[in-house]
PDB file of N, CA and C in Angstrom:
ATOM      1  N   GLY A   1       3.782  11.876  -7.015  1.00 77.00           N
ATOM      2  CA  GLY A   1       4.877  11.238  -7.700  1.00 77.00           C
ATOM      3  C   GLY A   1       5.789  12.244  -8.353  1.00 77.00           C
ATOM      4  N   VAL A   2       6.987  11.834  -8.595  1.00 74.00           N
ATOM      5  CA  VAL A   2       7.953  12.662  -9.315  1.00 74.00           C
ATOM      6  C   VAL A   2       8.533  11.848 -10.455  1.00 74.00           C
ATOM      7  N   GLY A   3       8.984  12.543 -11.472  1.00 68.00           N
ATOM      8  CA  GLY A   3       9.600  11.873 -12.601  1.00 68.00           C
ATOM      9  C   GLY A   3       8.838  12.112 -13.877  1.00 68.00           C
ATOM     10  N   PRO A   4       9.502  11.901 -14.994  1.00 68.00           N
ATOM     11  CA  PRO A   4       8.858  12.134 -16.293  1.00 68.00           C
ATOM     12  C   PRO A   4       7.756  11.119 -16.563  1.00 68.00           C
ATOM     13  N   GLY A   5       6.650  11.599 -17.091  1.00 71.00           N
ATOM     14  CA  GLY A   5       5.556  10.712 -17.454  1.00 71.00           C
ATOM     15  C   GLY A   5       4.880  10.058 -16.272  1.00 71.00           C
ATOM     16  N   ASN A   6       5.048  10.602 -15.103  1.00 77.00           N
ATOM     17  CA  ASN A   6       4.471  10.007 -13.901  1.00 77.00           C
ATOM     18  C   ASN A   6       3.007  10.420 -13.767  1.00 77.00           C
ATOM     19  N   ASN A   7       2.149   9.459 -13.478  1.00 85.00           N
ATOM     20  CA  ASN A   7       0.739   9.743 -13.236  1.00 85.00           C
ATOM     21  C   ASN A   7       0.277   8.889 -12.054  1.00 85.00           C
ATOM     22  N   ASP A   8      -0.987   8.973 -11.733  1.00 88.00           N
ATOM     23  CA  ASP A   8      -1.506   8.237 -10.571  1.00 88.00           C
ATOM     24  C   ASP A   8      -1.299   6.734 -10.699  1.00 88.00           C
ATOM     25  N   ASP A   9      -1.468   6.196 -11.929  1.00 90.00           N
ATOM     26  CA  ASP A   9      -1.314   4.751 -12.123  1.00 90.00           C
ATOM     27  C   ASP A   9       0.124   4.305 -11.892  1.00 90.00           C
ATOM     28  N   THR A  10       1.091   5.066 -12.412  1.00 85.00           N
ATOM     29  CA  THR A  10       2.490   4.672 -12.220  1.00 85.00           C
ATOM     30  C   THR A  10       2.906   4.824 -10.760  1.00 85.00           C
ATOM     31  N   LEU A  11       2.386   5.850 -10.091  1.00 86.00           N
ATOM     32  CA  LEU A  11       2.697   6.030  -8.679  1.00 86.00           C
ATOM     33  C   LEU A  11       2.133   4.874  -7.855  1.00 86.00           C
ATOM     34  N   LEU A  12       0.887   4.497  -8.116  1.00 89.00           N
ATOM     35  CA  LEU A  12       0.276   3.379  -7.401  1.00 89.00           C
ATOM     36  C   LEU A  12       1.055   2.089  -7.650  1.00 89.00           C
ATOM     37  N   SER A  13       1.459   1.861  -8.892  1.00 89.00           N
ATOM     38  CA  SER A  13       2.240   0.666  -9.216  1.00 89.00           C
ATOM     39  C   SER A  13       3.575   0.669  -8.495  1.00 89.00           C
ATOM     40  N   ALA A  14       4.231   1.821  -8.440  1.00 86.00           N
ATOM     41  CA  ALA A  14       5.532   1.910  -7.775  1.00 86.00           C
ATOM     42  C   ALA A  14       5.411   1.649  -6.283  1.00 86.00           C
ATOM     43  N   VAL A  15       4.395   2.222  -5.654  1.00 88.00           N
ATOM     44  CA  VAL A  15       4.214   2.013  -4.213  1.00 88.00           C
ATOM     45  C   VAL A  15       3.836   0.561  -3.928  1.00 88.00           C
ATOM     46  N   ALA A  16       2.924   0.002  -4.726  1.00 91.00           N
ATOM     47  CA  ALA A  16       2.525  -1.396  -4.538  1.00 91.00           C
ATOM     48  C   ALA A  16       3.717  -2.329  -4.728  1.00 91.00           C
ATOM     49  N   SER A  17       4.516  -2.062  -5.737  1.00 90.00           N
ATOM     50  CA  SER A  17       5.703  -2.880  -5.988  1.00 90.00           C
ATOM     51  C   SER A  17       6.674  -2.797  -4.812  1.00 90.00           C
ATOM     52  N   ALA A  18       6.888  -1.594  -4.296  1.00 88.00           N
ATOM     53  CA  ALA A  18       7.790  -1.432  -3.157  1.00 88.00           C
ATOM     54  C   ALA A  18       7.272  -2.180  -1.938  1.00 88.00           C
ATOM     55  N   LEU A  19       5.958  -2.158  -1.733  1.00 89.00           N
ATOM     56  CA  LEU A  19       5.379  -2.873  -0.588  1.00 89.00           C
ATOM     57  C   LEU A  19       5.545  -4.380  -0.715  1.00 89.00           C
ATOM     58  N   HIS A  20       5.464  -4.906  -1.932  1.00 91.00           N
ATOM     59  CA  HIS A  20       5.529  -6.352  -2.147  1.00 91.00           C
ATOM     60  C   HIS A  20       6.940  -6.889  -2.246  1.00 91.00           C
ATOM     61  N   THR A  21       7.910  -6.033  -2.568  1.00 89.00           N
ATOM     62  CA  THR A  21       9.267  -6.538  -2.772  1.00 89.00           C
ATOM     63  C   THR A  21      10.180  -6.284  -1.593  1.00 89.00           C
ATOM     64  N   SER A  22       9.710  -5.571  -0.586  1.00 85.00           N
ATOM     65  CA  SER A  22      10.574  -5.261   0.540  1.00 85.00           C
ATOM     66  C   SER A  22       9.749  -5.179   1.818  1.00 85.00           C
ATOM     67  N   SER A  23      10.381  -5.533   2.918  1.00 88.00           N
ATOM     68  CA  SER A  23       9.710  -5.382   4.211  1.00 88.00           C
ATOM     69  C   SER A  23      10.088  -4.057   4.869  1.00 88.00           C
ATOM     70  N   ALA A  24      10.926  -3.284   4.189  1.00 86.00           N
ATOM     71  CA  ALA A  24      11.341  -1.983   4.719  1.00 86.00           C
ATOM     72  C   ALA A  24      10.196  -0.977   4.591  1.00 86.00           C
ATOM     73  N   PRO A  25      10.172   0.023   5.452  1.00 88.00           N
ATOM     74  CA  PRO A  25       9.127   1.051   5.355  1.00 88.00           C
ATOM     75  C   PRO A  25       9.213   1.800   4.025  1.00 88.00           C
ATOM     76  N   ILE A  26       8.077   2.234   3.518  1.00 88.00           N
ATOM     77  CA  ILE A  26       8.024   3.022   2.297  1.00 88.00           C
ATOM     78  C   ILE A  26       7.931   4.486   2.709  1.00 88.00           C
ATOM     79  N   THR A  27       8.942   5.265   2.340  1.00 87.00           N
ATOM     80  CA  THR A  27       8.985   6.674   2.735  1.00 87.00           C
ATOM     81  C   THR A  27       9.028   7.613   1.552  1.00 87.00           C
ATOM     82  N   GLY A  28       9.266   7.109   0.367  1.00 87.00           N
ATOM     83  CA  GLY A  28       9.460   7.972  -0.792  1.00 87.00           C
ATOM     84  C   GLY A  28      10.912   8.424  -0.864  1.00 87.00           C
ATOM     85  N   GLN A  29      11.184   9.304  -1.799  1.00 84.00           N
ATOM     86  CA  GLN A  29      12.541   9.817  -1.973  1.00 84.00           C
ATOM     87  C   GLN A  29      12.793  10.916  -0.949  1.00 84.00           C
ATOM     88  N   LEU A  30      13.754  10.699  -0.077  1.00 81.00           N
ATOM     89  CA  LEU A  30      14.000  11.623   1.023  1.00 81.00           C
ATOM     90  C   LEU A  30      14.916  12.783   0.647  1.00 81.00           C
ATOM     91  N   SER A  31      15.649  12.665  -0.440  1.00 78.00           N
ATOM     92  CA  SER A  31      16.590  13.708  -0.824  1.00 78.00           C
ATOM     93  C   SER A  31      15.871  14.840  -1.552  1.00 78.00           C
ATOM     94  N   ALA A  32      16.292  16.068  -1.292  1.00 74.00           N
ATOM     95  CA  ALA A  32      15.725  17.227  -1.975  1.00 74.00           C
ATOM     96  C   ALA A  32      16.183  17.281  -3.428  1.00 74.00           C
ATOM     97  N   ALA A  33      17.211  16.527  -3.786  1.00 75.00           N
ATOM     98  CA  ALA A  33      17.726  16.536  -5.156  1.00 75.00           C
ATOM     99  C   ALA A  33      16.683  16.036  -6.147  1.00 75.00           C
ATOM    100  N   VAL A  34      15.745  15.212  -5.692  1.00 71.00           N
ATOM    101  CA  VAL A  34      14.709  14.696  -6.582  1.00 71.00           C
ATOM    102  C   VAL A  34      13.840  15.835  -7.110  1.00 71.00           C
ATOM    103  N   GLU A  35      13.754  16.930  -6.371  1.00 70.00           N
ATOM    104  CA  GLU A  35      12.991  18.085  -6.831  1.00 70.00           C
ATOM    105  C   GLU A  35      13.694  18.776  -7.999  1.00 70.00           C
ATOM    106  N   LYS A  36      15.011  18.772  -7.980  1.00 74.00           N
ATOM    107  CA  LYS A  36      15.785  19.430  -9.031  1.00 74.00           C
ATOM    108  C   LYS A  36      15.871  18.582 -10.284  1.00 74.00           C
ATOM    109  N   ASN A  37      15.997  17.276 -10.124  1.00 75.00           N
ATOM    110  CA  ASN A  37      16.120  16.380 -11.264  1.00 75.00           C
ATOM    111  C   ASN A  37      15.324  15.106 -10.988  1.00 75.00           C
ATOM    112  N   PRO A  38      14.011  15.137 -11.258  1.00 65.00           N
ATOM    113  CA  PRO A  38      13.179  13.977 -10.930  1.00 65.00           C
ATOM    114  C   PRO A  38      13.450  12.764 -11.806  1.00 65.00           C
ATOM    115  N   ALA A  39      14.252  12.910 -12.849  1.00 67.00           N
ATOM    116  CA  ALA A  39      14.569  11.772 -13.699  1.00 67.00           C
ATOM    117  C   ALA A  39      15.629  10.872 -13.069  1.00 67.00           C
ATOM    118  N   VAL A  40      16.245  11.323 -11.998  1.00 71.00           N
ATOM    119  CA  VAL A  40      17.290  10.553 -11.324  1.00 71.00           C
ATOM    120  C   VAL A  40      16.646   9.693 -10.250  1.00 71.00           C
ATOM    121  N   TRP A  41      16.917   8.398 -10.286  1.00 64.00           N
ATOM    122  CA  TRP A  41      16.411   7.483  -9.260  1.00 64.00           C
ATOM    123  C   TRP A  41      17.429   7.507  -8.124  1.00 64.00           C
ATOM    124  N   LEU A  42      17.092   8.178  -7.050  1.00 74.00           N
ATOM    125  CA  LEU A  42      18.057   8.412  -5.994  1.00 74.00           C
ATOM    126  C   LEU A  42      18.157   7.257  -5.005  1.00 74.00           C
ATOM    127  N   ASN A  43      17.060   6.653  -4.678  1.00 79.00           N
ATOM    128  CA  ASN A  43      17.053   5.543  -3.731  1.00 79.00           C
ATOM    129  C   ASN A  43      16.218   4.436  -4.363  1.00 79.00           C
ATOM    130  N   THR A  44      16.874   3.417  -4.870  1.00 76.00           N
ATOM    131  CA  THR A  44      16.170   2.379  -5.625  1.00 76.00           C
ATOM    132  C   THR A  44      15.238   1.536  -4.769  1.00 76.00           C
ATOM    133  N   SER A  45      15.383   1.601  -3.456  1.00 81.00           N
ATOM    134  CA  SER A  45      14.471   0.831  -2.605  1.00 81.00           C
ATOM    135  C   SER A  45      13.188   1.592  -2.314  1.00 81.00           C
ATOM    136  N   GLN A  46      13.094   2.828  -2.802  1.00 83.00           N
ATOM    137  CA  GLN A  46      11.906   3.643  -2.573  1.00 83.00           C
ATOM    138  C   GLN A  46      11.273   4.026  -3.909  1.00 83.00           C
ATOM    139  N   PRO A  47       9.935   4.137  -3.945  1.00 83.00           N
ATOM    140  CA  PRO A  47       9.273   4.532  -5.190  1.00 83.00           C
ATOM    141  C   PRO A  47       9.565   5.998  -5.520  1.00 83.00           C
ATOM    142  N   LEU A  48       9.379   6.342  -6.794  1.00 80.00           N
ATOM    143  CA  LEU A  48       9.602   7.718  -7.229  1.00 80.00           C
ATOM    144  C   LEU A  48       8.426   8.599  -6.826  1.00 80.00           C
ATOM    145  N   CYS A  49       8.441   9.003  -5.583  1.00 82.00           N
ATOM    146  CA  CYS A  49       7.451   9.946  -5.076  1.00 82.00           C
ATOM    147  C   CYS A  49       8.141  10.797  -4.022  1.00 82.00           C
ATOM    148  N   LYS A  50       7.566  11.943  -3.792  1.00 83.00           N
ATOM    149  CA  LYS A  50       8.124  12.803  -2.753  1.00 83.00           C
ATOM    150  C   LYS A  50       8.000  12.095  -1.411  1.00 83.00           C
ATOM    151  N   ALA A  51       8.886  12.465  -0.507  1.00 83.00           N
ATOM    152  CA  ALA A  51       8.843  11.874   0.829  1.00 83.00           C
ATOM    153  C   ALA A  51       7.513  12.195   1.494  1.00 83.00           C
ATOM    154  N   PHE A  52       7.008  11.251   2.259  1.00 83.00           N
ATOM    155  CA  PHE A  52       5.736  11.454   2.943  1.00 83.00           C
ATOM    156  C   PHE A  52       5.780  10.794   4.308  1.00 83.00           C
ATOM    157  N   ILE A  53       4.902  11.239   5.147  1.00 86.00           N
ATOM    158  CA  ILE A  53       4.769  10.671   6.493  1.00 86.00           C
ATOM    159  C   ILE A  53       3.303  10.348   6.709  1.00 86.00           C
ATOM    160  N   VAL A  54       3.022   9.155   7.189  1.00 87.00           N
ATOM    161  CA  VAL A  54       1.661   8.759   7.539  1.00 87.00           C
ATOM    162  C   VAL A  54       1.507   8.989   9.035  1.00 87.00           C
ATOM    163  N   THR A  55       0.575   9.854   9.379  1.00 92.00           N
ATOM    164  CA  THR A  55       0.369  10.192  10.793  1.00 92.00           C
ATOM    165  C   THR A  55      -0.710   9.308  11.408  1.00 92.00           C
ATOM    166  N   ASP A  56      -0.794   9.343  12.716  1.00 96.00           N
ATOM    167  CA  ASP A  56      -1.856   8.618  13.415  1.00 96.00           C
ATOM    168  C   ASP A  56      -3.228   9.120  12.978  1.00 96.00           C
ATOM    169  N   ASP A  57      -3.328  10.420  12.705  1.00 97.00           N
ATOM    170  CA  ASP A  57      -4.590  10.993  12.238  1.00 97.00           C
ATOM    171  C   ASP A  57      -4.972  10.430  10.868  1.00 97.00           C
ATOM    172  N   ASP A  58      -3.973  10.267   9.985  1.00 96.00           N
ATOM    173  CA  ASP A  58      -4.234   9.660   8.670  1.00 96.00           C
ATOM    174  C   ASP A  58      -4.783   8.245   8.837  1.00 96.00           C
ATOM    175  N   ILE A  59      -4.180   7.487   9.725  1.00 96.00           N
ATOM    176  CA  ILE A  59      -4.612   6.107   9.963  1.00 96.00           C
ATOM    177  C   ILE A  59      -6.025   6.081  10.537  1.00 96.00           C
ATOM    178  N   ARG A  60      -6.305   6.978  11.484  1.00 97.00           N
ATOM    179  CA  ARG A  60      -7.640   7.047  12.080  1.00 97.00           C
ATOM    180  C   ARG A  60      -8.693   7.383  11.029  1.00 97.00           C
ATOM    181  N   LYS A  61      -8.401   8.346  10.169  1.00 98.00           N
ATOM    182  CA  LYS A  61      -9.347   8.718   9.111  1.00 98.00           C
ATOM    183  C   LYS A  61      -9.599   7.546   8.167  1.00 98.00           C
ATOM    184  N   GLN A  62      -8.545   6.819   7.815  1.00 97.00           N
ATOM    185  CA  GLN A  62      -8.709   5.676   6.922  1.00 97.00           C
ATOM    186  C   GLN A  62      -9.518   4.576   7.599  1.00 97.00           C
ATOM    187  N   GLU A  63      -9.278   4.339   8.881  1.00 98.00           N
ATOM    188  CA  GLU A  63     -10.062   3.341   9.612  1.00 98.00           C
ATOM    189  C   GLU A  63     -11.541   3.724   9.638  1.00 98.00           C
ATOM    190  N   GLU A  64     -11.828   5.012   9.808  1.00 98.00           N
ATOM    191  CA  GLU A  64     -13.221   5.471   9.794  1.00 98.00           C
ATOM    192  C   GLU A  64     -13.855   5.234   8.428  1.00 98.00           C
ATOM    193  N   ARG A  65     -13.102   5.500   7.360  1.00 98.00           N
ATOM    194  CA  ARG A  65     -13.632   5.270   6.011  1.00 98.00           C
ATOM    195  C   ARG A  65     -13.923   3.787   5.791  1.00 98.00           C
ATOM    196  N   VAL A  66     -13.040   2.933   6.278  1.00 98.00           N
ATOM    197  CA  VAL A  66     -13.244   1.493   6.135  1.00 98.00           C
ATOM    198  C   VAL A  66     -14.513   1.070   6.877  1.00 98.00           C
ATOM    199  N   GLN A  67     -14.701   1.571   8.084  1.00 98.00           N
ATOM    200  CA  GLN A  67     -15.898   1.229   8.851  1.00 98.00           C
ATOM    201  C   GLN A  67     -17.168   1.710   8.155  1.00 98.00           C
ATOM    202  N   GLN A  68     -17.131   2.906   7.561  1.00 98.00           N
ATOM    203  CA  GLN A  68     -18.295   3.425   6.842  1.00 98.00           C
ATOM    204  C   GLN A  68     -18.631   2.553   5.632  1.00 98.00           C
ATOM    205  N   VAL A  69     -17.614   2.147   4.891  1.00 98.00           N
ATOM    206  CA  VAL A  69     -17.838   1.312   3.712  1.00 98.00           C
ATOM    207  C   VAL A  69     -18.339  -0.068   4.122  1.00 98.00           C
ATOM    208  N   ARG A  70     -17.796  -0.612   5.206  1.00 98.00           N
ATOM    209  CA  ARG A  70     -18.277  -1.912   5.696  1.00 98.00           C
ATOM    210  C   ARG A  70     -19.750  -1.827   6.093  1.00 98.00           C
ATOM    211  N   LYS A  71     -20.134  -0.733   6.726  1.00 98.00           N
ATOM    212  CA  LYS A  71     -21.529  -0.546   7.140  1.00 98.00           C
ATOM    213  C   LYS A  71     -22.442  -0.468   5.912  1.00 98.00           C
ATOM    214  N   LYS A  72     -22.017   0.281   4.878  1.00 98.00           N
ATOM    215  CA  LYS A  72     -22.805   0.367   3.644  1.00 98.00           C
ATOM    216  C   LYS A  72     -22.921  -0.994   2.967  1.00 98.00           C
ATOM    217  N   LEU A  73     -21.826  -1.759   2.971  1.00 98.00           N
ATOM    218  CA  LEU A  73     -21.858  -3.096   2.383  1.00 98.00           C
ATOM    219  C   LEU A  73     -22.804  -3.995   3.158  1.00 98.00           C
ATOM    220  N   GLU A  74     -22.760  -3.928   4.480  1.00 98.00           N
ATOM    221  CA  GLU A  74     -23.661  -4.724   5.303  1.00 98.00           C
ATOM    222  C   GLU A  74     -25.116  -4.382   4.996  1.00 98.00           C
ATOM    223  N   GLU A  75     -25.410  -3.085   4.878  1.00 98.00           N
ATOM    224  CA  GLU A  75     -26.771  -2.662   4.575  1.00 98.00           C
ATOM    225  C   GLU A  75     -27.216  -3.158   3.201  1.00 98.00           C
ATOM    226  N   ALA A  76     -26.319  -3.082   2.225  1.00 97.00           N
ATOM    227  CA  ALA A  76     -26.660  -3.541   0.875  1.00 97.00           C
ATOM    228  C   ALA A  76     -26.890  -5.048   0.858  1.00 97.00           C
ATOM    229  N   LEU A  77     -26.058  -5.800   1.570  1.00 97.00           N
ATOM    230  CA  LEU A  77     -26.235  -7.259   1.624  1.00 97.00           C
ATOM    231  C   LEU A  77     -27.529  -7.628   2.338  1.00 97.00           C
ATOM    232  N   MET A  78     -27.837  -6.924   3.409  1.00 97.00           N
ATOM    233  CA  MET A  78     -29.095  -7.198   4.115  1.00 97.00           C
ATOM    234  C   MET A  78     -30.298  -6.872   3.232  1.00 97.00           C
ATOM    235  N   ALA A  79     -30.247  -5.778   2.502  1.00 96.00           N
ATOM    236  CA  ALA A  79     -31.331  -5.419   1.589  1.00 96.00           C
ATOM    237  C   ALA A  79     -31.484  -6.484   0.508  1.00 96.00           C
ATOM    238  N   ASP A  80     -30.374  -7.007   0.022  1.00 96.00           N
ATOM    239  CA  ASP A  80     -30.426  -8.056  -0.998  1.00 96.00           C
ATOM    240  C   ASP A  80     -31.039  -9.333  -0.434  1.00 96.00           C
ATOM    241  N   ILE A  81     -30.636  -9.696   0.773  1.00 95.00           N
ATOM    242  CA  ILE A  81     -31.177 -10.903   1.418  1.00 95.00           C
ATOM    243  C   ILE A  81     -32.682 -10.763   1.625  1.00 95.00           C
ATOM    244  N   LEU A  82     -33.108  -9.592   2.113  1.00 95.00           N
ATOM    245  CA  LEU A  82     -34.530  -9.380   2.340  1.00 95.00           C
ATOM    246  C   LEU A  82     -35.320  -9.370   1.029  1.00 95.00           C
ATOM    247  N   SER A  83     -34.726  -8.816  -0.014  1.00 94.00           N
ATOM    248  CA  SER A  83     -35.375  -8.783  -1.317  1.00 94.00           C
ATOM    249  C   SER A  83     -35.538 -10.199  -1.870  1.00 94.00           C
ATOM    250  N   ARG A  84     -34.514 -10.997  -1.736  1.00 93.00           N
ATOM    251  CA  ARG A  84     -34.567 -12.383  -2.209  1.00 93.00           C
ATOM    252  C   ARG A  84     -35.590 -13.197  -1.413  1.00 93.00           C
ATOM    253  N   ALA A  85     -35.636 -12.944  -0.109  1.00 93.00           N
ATOM    254  CA  ALA A  85     -36.605 -13.653   0.739  1.00 93.00           C
ATOM    255  C   ALA A  85     -38.025 -13.271   0.377  1.00 93.00           C
ATOM    256  N   ALA A  86     -38.250 -12.016   0.049  1.00 93.00           N
ATOM    257  CA  ALA A  86     -39.579 -11.551  -0.326  1.00 93.00           C
ATOM    258  C   ALA A  86     -40.018 -12.160  -1.679  1.00 93.00           C
ATOM    259  N   ASP A  87     -39.045 -12.397  -2.555  1.00 89.00           N
ATOM    260  CA  ASP A  87     -39.361 -12.972  -3.869  1.00 89.00           C
ATOM    261  C   ASP A  87     -39.730 -14.455  -3.777  1.00 89.00           C
ATOM    262  N   THR A  88     -39.295 -15.134  -2.724  1.00 83.00           N
ATOM    263  CA  THR A  88     -39.566 -16.573  -2.639  1.00 83.00           C
ATOM    264  C   THR A  88     -40.771 -16.891  -1.846  1.00 83.00           C
TER     265      THR A  88
END
């Protein structure tokens, strides 16, 4: 993120807000001027963060993480079911 008082929470809120209020792609601030004066809101349809690109590799890595977490959740739910069955 860029701008005064910006932290992870404000960046997440800005990106989430941009996703919910517009169907346009979220790219961040594309102008280099934001580096010189981050207090200036250069493109109001984009959150105050540096420009970024999501690559196919980024998407693949995130999909792998989702699959790993789903597998762990499945294992935890199965362990819970078996534990409950053993108690009855």
